[in-house]
XYZ file of C-alpha atoms in Angstrom:
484
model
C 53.835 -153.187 130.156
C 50.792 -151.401 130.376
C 51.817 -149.168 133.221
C 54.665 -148.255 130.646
C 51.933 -147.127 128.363
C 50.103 -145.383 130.204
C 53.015 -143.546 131.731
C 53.977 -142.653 127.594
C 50.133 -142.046 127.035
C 50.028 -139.477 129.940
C 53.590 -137.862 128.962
C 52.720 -137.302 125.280
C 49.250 -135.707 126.447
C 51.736 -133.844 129.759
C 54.002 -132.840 126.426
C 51.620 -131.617 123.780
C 50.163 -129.690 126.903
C 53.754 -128.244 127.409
C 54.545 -127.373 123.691
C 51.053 -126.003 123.324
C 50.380 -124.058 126.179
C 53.854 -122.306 125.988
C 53.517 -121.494 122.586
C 50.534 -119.245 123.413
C 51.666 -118.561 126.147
C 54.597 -117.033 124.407
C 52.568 -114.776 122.122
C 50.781 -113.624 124.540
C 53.656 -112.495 126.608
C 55.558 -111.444 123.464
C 52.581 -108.614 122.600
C 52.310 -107.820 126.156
C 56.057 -107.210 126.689
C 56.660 -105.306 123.289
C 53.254 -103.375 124.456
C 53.547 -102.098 127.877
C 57.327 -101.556 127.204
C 60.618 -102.587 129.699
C 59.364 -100.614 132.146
C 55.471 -101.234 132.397
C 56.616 -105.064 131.551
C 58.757 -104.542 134.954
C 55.684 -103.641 136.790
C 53.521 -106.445 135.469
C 56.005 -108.832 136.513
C 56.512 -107.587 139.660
C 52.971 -107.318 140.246
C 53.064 -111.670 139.796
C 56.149 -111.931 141.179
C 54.617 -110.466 144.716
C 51.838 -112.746 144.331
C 54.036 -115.618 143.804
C 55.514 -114.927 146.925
C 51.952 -115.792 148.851
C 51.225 -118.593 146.556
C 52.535 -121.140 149.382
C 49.489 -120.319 151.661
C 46.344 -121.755 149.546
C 48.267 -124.635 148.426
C 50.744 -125.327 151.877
C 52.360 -128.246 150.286
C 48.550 -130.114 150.589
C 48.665 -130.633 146.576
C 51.514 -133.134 146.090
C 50.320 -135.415 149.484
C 46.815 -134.894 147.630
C 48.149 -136.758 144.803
C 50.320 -139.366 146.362
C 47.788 -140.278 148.630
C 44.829 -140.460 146.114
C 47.603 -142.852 143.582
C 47.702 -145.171 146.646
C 44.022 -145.566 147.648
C 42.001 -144.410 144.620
C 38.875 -145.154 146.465
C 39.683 -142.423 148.707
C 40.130 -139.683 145.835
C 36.814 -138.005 146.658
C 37.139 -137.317 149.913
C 40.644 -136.404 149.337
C 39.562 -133.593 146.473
C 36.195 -132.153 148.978
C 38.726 -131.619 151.827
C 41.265 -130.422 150.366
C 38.905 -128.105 148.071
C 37.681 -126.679 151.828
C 41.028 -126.432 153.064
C 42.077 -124.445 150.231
C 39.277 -122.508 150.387
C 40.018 -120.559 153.233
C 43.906 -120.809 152.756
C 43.200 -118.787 149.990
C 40.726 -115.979 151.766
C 44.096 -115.690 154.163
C 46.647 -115.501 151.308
C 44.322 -112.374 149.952
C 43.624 -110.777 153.226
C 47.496 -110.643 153.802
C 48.343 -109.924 150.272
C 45.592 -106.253 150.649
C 47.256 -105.792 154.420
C 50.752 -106.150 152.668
C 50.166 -103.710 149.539
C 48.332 -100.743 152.021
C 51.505 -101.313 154.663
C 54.704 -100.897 151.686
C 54.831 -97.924 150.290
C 54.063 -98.809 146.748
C 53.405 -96.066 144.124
C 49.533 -95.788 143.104
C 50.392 -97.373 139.798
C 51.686 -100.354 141.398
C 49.450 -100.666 144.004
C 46.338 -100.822 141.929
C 48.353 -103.947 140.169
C 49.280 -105.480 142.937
C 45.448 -105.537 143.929
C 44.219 -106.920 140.436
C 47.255 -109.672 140.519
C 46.325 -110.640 144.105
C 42.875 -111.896 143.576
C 44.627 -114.828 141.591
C 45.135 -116.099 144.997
C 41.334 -116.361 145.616
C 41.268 -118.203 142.778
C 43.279 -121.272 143.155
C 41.081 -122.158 146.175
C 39.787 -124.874 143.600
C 42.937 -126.168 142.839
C 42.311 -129.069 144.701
C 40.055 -130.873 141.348
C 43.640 -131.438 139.851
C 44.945 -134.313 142.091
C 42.281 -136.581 139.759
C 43.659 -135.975 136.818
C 47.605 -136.376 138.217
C 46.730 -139.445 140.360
C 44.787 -141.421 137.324
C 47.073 -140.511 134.648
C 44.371 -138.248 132.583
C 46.039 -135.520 131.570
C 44.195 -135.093 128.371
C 42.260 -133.138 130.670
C 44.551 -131.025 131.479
C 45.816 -130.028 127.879
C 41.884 -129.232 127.260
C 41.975 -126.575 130.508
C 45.354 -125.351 129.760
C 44.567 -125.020 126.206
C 40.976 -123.225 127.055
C 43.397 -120.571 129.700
C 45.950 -119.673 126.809
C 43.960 -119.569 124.278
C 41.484 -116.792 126.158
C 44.773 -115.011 127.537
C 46.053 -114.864 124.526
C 42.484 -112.940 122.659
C 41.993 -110.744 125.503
C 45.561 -109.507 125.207
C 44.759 -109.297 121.265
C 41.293 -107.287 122.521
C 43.618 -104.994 124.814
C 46.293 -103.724 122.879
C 43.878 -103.390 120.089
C 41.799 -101.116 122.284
C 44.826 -99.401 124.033
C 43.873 -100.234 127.481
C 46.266 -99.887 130.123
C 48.360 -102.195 131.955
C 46.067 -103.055 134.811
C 43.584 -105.081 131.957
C 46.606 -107.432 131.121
C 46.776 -108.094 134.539
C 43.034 -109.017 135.186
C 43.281 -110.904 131.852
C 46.090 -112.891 133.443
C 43.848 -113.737 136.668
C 40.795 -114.265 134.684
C 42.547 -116.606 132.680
C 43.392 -119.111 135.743
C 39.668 -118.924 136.664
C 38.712 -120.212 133.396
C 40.997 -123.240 134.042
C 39.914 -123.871 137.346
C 36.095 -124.304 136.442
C 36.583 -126.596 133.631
C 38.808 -128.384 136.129
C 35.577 -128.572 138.376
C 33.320 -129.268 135.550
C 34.950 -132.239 134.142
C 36.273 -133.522 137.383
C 32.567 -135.222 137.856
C 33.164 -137.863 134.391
C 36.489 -139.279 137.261
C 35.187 -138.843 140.669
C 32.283 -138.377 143.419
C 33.624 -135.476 145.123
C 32.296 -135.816 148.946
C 32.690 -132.255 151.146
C 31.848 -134.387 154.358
C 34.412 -132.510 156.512
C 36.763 -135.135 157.847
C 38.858 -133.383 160.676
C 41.107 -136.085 161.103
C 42.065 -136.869 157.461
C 42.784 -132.997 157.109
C 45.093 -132.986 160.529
C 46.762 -135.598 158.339
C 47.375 -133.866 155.262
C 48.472 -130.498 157.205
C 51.160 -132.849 159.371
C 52.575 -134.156 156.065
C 52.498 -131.504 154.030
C 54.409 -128.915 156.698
C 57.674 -129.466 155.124
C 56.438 -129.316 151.407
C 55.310 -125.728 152.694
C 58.187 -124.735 154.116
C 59.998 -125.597 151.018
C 57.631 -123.837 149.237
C 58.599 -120.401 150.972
C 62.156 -120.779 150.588
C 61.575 -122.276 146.812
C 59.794 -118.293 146.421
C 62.831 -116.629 148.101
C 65.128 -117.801 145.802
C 63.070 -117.954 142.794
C 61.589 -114.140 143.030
C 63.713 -112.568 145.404
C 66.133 -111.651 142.776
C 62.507 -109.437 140.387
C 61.946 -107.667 144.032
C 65.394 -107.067 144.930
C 65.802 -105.876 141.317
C 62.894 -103.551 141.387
C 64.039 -101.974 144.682
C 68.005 -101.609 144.061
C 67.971 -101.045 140.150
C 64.288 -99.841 138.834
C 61.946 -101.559 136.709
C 63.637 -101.227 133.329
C 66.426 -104.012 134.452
C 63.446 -105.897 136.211
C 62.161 -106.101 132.462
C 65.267 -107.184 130.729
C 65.883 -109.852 133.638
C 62.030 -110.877 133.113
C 62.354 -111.132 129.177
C 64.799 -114.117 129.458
C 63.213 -115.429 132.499
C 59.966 -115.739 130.999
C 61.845 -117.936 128.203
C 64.179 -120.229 130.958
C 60.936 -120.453 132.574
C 59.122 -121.789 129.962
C 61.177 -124.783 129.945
C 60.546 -126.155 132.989
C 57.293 -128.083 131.762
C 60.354 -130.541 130.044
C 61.278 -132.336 133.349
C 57.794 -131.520 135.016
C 55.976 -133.623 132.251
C 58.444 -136.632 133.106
C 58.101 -135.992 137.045
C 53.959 -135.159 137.065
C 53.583 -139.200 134.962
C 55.714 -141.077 137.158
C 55.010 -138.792 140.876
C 51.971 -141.643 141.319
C 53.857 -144.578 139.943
C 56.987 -144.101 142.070
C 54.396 -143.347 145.174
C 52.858 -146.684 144.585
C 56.319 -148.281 143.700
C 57.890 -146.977 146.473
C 55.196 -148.873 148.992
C 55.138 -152.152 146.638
C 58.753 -153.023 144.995
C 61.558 -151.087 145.602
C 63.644 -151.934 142.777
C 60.987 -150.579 140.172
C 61.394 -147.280 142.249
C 65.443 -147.240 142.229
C 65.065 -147.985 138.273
C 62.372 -145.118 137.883
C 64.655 -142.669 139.621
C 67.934 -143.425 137.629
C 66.135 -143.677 134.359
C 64.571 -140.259 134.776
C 67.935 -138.882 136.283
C 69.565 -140.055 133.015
C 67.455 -138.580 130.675
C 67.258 -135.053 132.565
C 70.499 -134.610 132.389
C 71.140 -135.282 129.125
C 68.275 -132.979 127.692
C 68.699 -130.269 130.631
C 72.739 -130.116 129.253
C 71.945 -130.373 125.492
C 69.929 -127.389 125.703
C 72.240 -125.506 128.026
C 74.865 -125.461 125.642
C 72.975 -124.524 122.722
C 70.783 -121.899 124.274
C 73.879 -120.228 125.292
C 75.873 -120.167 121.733
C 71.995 -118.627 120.427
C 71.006 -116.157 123.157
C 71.422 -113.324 121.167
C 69.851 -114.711 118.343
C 66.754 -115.634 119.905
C 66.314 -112.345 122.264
C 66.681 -110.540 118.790
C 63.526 -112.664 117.318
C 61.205 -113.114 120.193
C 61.585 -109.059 121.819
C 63.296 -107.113 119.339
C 66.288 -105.209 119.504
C 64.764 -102.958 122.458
C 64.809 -105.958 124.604
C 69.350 -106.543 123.643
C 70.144 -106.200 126.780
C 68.902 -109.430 128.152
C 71.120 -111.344 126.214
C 73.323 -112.433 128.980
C 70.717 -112.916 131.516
C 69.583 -115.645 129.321
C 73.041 -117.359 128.335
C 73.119 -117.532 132.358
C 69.478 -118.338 133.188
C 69.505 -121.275 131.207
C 72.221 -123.189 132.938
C 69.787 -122.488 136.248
C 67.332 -124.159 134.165
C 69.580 -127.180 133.203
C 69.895 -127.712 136.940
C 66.031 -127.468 138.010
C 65.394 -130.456 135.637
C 67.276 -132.305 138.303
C 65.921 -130.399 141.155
C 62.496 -131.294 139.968
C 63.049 -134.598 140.157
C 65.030 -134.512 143.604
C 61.461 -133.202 145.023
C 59.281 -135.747 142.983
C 61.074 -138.158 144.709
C 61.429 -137.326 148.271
C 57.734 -136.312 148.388
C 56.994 -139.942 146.575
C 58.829 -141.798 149.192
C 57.579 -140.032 151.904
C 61.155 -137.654 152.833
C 59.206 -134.202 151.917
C 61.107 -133.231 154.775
C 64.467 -133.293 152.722
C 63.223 -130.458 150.173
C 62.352 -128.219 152.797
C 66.331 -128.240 153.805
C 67.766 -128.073 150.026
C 64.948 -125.276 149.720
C 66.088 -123.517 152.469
C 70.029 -123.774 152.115
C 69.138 -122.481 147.986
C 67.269 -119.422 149.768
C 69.703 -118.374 152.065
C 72.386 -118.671 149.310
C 70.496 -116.708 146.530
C 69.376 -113.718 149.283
C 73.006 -113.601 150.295
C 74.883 -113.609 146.488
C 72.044 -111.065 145.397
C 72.581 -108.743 148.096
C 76.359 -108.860 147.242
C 75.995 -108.568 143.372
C 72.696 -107.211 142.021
C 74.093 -103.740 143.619
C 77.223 -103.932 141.274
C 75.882 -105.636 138.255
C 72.111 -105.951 138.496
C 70.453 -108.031 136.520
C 73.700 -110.191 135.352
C 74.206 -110.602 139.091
C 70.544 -111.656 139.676
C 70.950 -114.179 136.700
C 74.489 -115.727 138.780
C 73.033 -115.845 142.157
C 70.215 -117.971 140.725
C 72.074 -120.442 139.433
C 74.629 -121.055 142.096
C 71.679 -121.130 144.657
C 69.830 -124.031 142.403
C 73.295 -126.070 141.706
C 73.917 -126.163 145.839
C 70.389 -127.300 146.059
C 71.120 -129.877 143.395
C 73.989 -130.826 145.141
C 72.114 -131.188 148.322
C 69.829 -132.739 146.977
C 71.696 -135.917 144.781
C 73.761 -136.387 148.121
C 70.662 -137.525 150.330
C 69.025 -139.637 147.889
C 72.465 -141.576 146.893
C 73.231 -141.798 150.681
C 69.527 -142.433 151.910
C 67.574 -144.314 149.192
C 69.177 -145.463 146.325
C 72.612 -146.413 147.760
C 74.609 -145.852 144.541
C 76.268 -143.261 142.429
C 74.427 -142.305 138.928
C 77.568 -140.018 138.157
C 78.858 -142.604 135.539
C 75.347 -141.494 133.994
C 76.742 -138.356 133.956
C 79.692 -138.755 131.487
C 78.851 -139.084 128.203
C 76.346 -136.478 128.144
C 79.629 -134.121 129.654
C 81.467 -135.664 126.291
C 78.521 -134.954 123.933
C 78.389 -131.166 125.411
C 82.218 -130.286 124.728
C 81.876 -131.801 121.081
C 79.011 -129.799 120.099
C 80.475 -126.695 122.062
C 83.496 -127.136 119.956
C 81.701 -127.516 116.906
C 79.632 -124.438 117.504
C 82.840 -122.598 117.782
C 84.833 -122.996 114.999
C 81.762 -123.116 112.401
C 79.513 -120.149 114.086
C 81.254 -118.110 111.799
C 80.784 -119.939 108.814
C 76.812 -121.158 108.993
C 73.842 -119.835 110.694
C 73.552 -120.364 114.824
C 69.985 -121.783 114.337
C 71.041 -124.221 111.853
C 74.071 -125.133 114.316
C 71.634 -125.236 117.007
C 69.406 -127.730 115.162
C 72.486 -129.981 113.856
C 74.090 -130.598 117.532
C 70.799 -132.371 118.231
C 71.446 -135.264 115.863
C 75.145 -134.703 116.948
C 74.600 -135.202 120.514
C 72.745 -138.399 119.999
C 75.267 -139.869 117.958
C 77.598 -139.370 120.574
C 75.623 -140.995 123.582
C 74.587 -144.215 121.035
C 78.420 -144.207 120.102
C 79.774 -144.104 123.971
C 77.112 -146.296 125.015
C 75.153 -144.733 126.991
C 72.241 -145.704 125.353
C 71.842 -149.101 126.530
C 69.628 -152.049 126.010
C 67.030 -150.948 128.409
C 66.718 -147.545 127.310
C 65.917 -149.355 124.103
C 63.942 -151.434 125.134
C 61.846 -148.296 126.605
C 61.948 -146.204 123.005
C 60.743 -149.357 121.511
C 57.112 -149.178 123.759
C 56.420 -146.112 122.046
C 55.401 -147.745 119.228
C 52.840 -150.817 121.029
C 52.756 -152.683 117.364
C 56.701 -153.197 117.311
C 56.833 -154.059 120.843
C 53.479 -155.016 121.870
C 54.482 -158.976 123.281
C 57.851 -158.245 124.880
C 58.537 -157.606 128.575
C 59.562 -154.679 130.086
C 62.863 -155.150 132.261
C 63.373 -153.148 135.338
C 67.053 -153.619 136.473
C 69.179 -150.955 136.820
């Protein structure tokens, strides 16, 4: 019971985070994108999109094996944060050094290059990254919604100070950077109220965390190539402008990811710990979270897609039309990362990080090879496509090891109401679109979609059972049942 409610207690804070920073976060990207324009927007997220691509090398998979490790033996946490602070450290001085050796070897226009140099000293800032593991590991993220909070918020006024003062694109960039540095020292800062961070270098215990987290780094590259290939490949074979209608609905797909990552970031130390300790708590963690993934990663699938053009038309304006379609396919790629999230979270939990590197890889090779066939024929559309049939075979991939490997049974019978509940509200959509507004038919197939799962019975006594322990005074003297 209480490691139920501190697993809700650390997912409302993980949520309210997730609402609150992408709210901002939205603004902020809303002025700078109606701003600078498609095509200056096109450079500015190229300019992140090449740094993303060197984002592997100050973190090299350490993070997540930083985490697991410090949920296990909490005693250990401070030595865990000071070496992996000093390994970051100077994984990050590499990341830059290759980052300026990159940008002076491609022949980048001046304009670019002198964002790609702004953008690239991000990299030198996440060498403090490390301070987060304390907050993951002993389920504090009220912390985090305070840093996150303090990074949006002074984005968000430094944008207002820019376009106010008609400065140029390279300021939204070091506003961007500056931004992340803010988060990172109050991460430092606040760290000491947790933790006795100790920077005695232990040689051995860092061996350690490079051996295990090798395949989380691997995956990490191949995770880039098939998550920002498609912006470069874009900016080369089509031009900025379609880079910044492909970004516009990216940014908003994007956005949704913090969904599934607030489930997987509360229960990534739980399911480490259950993993070593009872086995059956960690089959019932997995399939619970599976369940609920699905259903929400579907629901808003289905509803994004019937109100793409709607919501391109509010958020960027008519100028911004044209990504439309990028987002009615996007957000299916979306719908399948809430799984694919979790297929990591648990591999890296029970120790398999070696199994993500492989679905990362086959995702890569399949998203390089569909967007060199269709980006040249239908650009951005075909960028949108290859993502999404690279994440659904790492999906795929993904659901096939764990069933086979680790939980030894089939969650597709999980799978079919939420399938029912989709086609009824799809249906619904259709044949009344014309008749009422698409928000208000966005908002109905909510209430629609539950019915439907209570109704089928897919909503069972232990999912009840869970709703219940969000309110501790209804529930606060019954047991909490773990079978499956």
């Amino acid at each position: 019971m209480q490691t139920i409610k501190s697993l809700i207690r650390n997912s409302g804070f993980l949520f309210l985070n997730g609402i609150a920073t992408n709210i901002l976060s939205f603004f902020a990207l809303l002025y700078v994108a109606r701003y600078l324009g498609p095509e200056e927007y096109g450079t500015y997220s190229f300019a992140f999109a090449f740094v993303y691509f060197l984002n592997f090398i100050p973190d090299l998979g350490v993070h997540q094996i930083l985490v697991r490790e410090a949920a296990k033996e909490p005693e250990k946490a401070g030595r865990l944060i000071g070496n992996g602070t000093i390994m970051k450290f100077f994984l990050s001085l590499a990341a830059l050094l290759l980052a300026f050796i990159l940008i002076n070897v491609i022949n980048f226009p001046a304009s670019t290059r002198s964002a790609l140099y702004i953008a690239s000293l991000g990299l030198l800032v996440s060498g403090t990254g490390a301070y987060g593991i304390i907050y993951e590991a002993k389920l504090r993220m009220e912390y985090s919604l305070l840093f996150n909070l303090a990074n949006k918020v002074y984005f968000l006024v430094f944008v207002f100070l820019a376009i106010a003062n008609n400065w140029e694109l390279n300021v939204f960039i070091f506003a961007s950077v500056s931004a992340t540095l803010v988060h990172n020292l109050l991460m430092v800062l606040f760290s000491r109220k947790l933790v006795d961070v100790s920077f005695d270098i232990d040689l051995p215990l860092i061996k350690q965390l490079l051996k295990e987290s090798i395949p989380i780094a691997v995956a990490s590259v191949f995770t880039i190539i098939y998550f920002r290939t498609d912006i470069l490949m874009l900016s080369f074979l089509r031009g900025d402008a379609e880079v910044g209608f492909y970004s516009a609905a990216y940014r908003l797909t994007d956005a949704l990811i913090f969904l599934p990552s607030v489930i997987t970031t509360s229960t990534f130390p739980v399911m480490s710990k259950y993993f070593k300790d009872s086995f059956d708590a960690f089959s019932f963690a997995y399939a619970r979270t599976f369940k609920y993934l699905f259903a929400a990663g579907l629901l808003i699938a289905i509803v994004v897609t019937f109100a793409s053009d709607r919501i391109i038309n509010i958020v960027y304006g008519s100028e911004y039309q044209n990504s439309a379609i990028a987002l009615q396919i996007l957000i299916w790629a979306t719908a399948i990362m809430f799984i694919n999230v979790l297929i990591s979270s648990t591999c890296v939990s029970s120790g398999n990080q070696q199994i993500i590197s492989k679905t990362a890889i086959l995702a890569a090779i399949l998203n390089v090879v569909l967007n060199l066939i269709l980006i040249p024929s239908i650009g951005y559309t075909g960028a949108a496509i290859a993502t999404v049939f690279s994440a659904f075979g790492s999906m795929l991939f993904g659901l096939f090891w764990i069933q086979k490997n680790l939980l030894h049974k089939s969650l597709l019978r999980l799978t079919y109401s939420p399938l029912i509940a989709a086609g009824v509200i799809s249906l619904l959509i259709i044949f009344v679109r014309s008749h009422a507004d698409i928000l208000f038919l966005s908002i109905l197939s909510v209430p629609v979609f539950a019915g439907i799962l209570y109704i089928t019975g897919w909503i069972d006594s232990d999912d009840k059972k869970l709703f219940r322990n969000l309110f501790p005074a209804i529930e606060s003297d019954r047991e909490f049942s773990k079978p499956l």
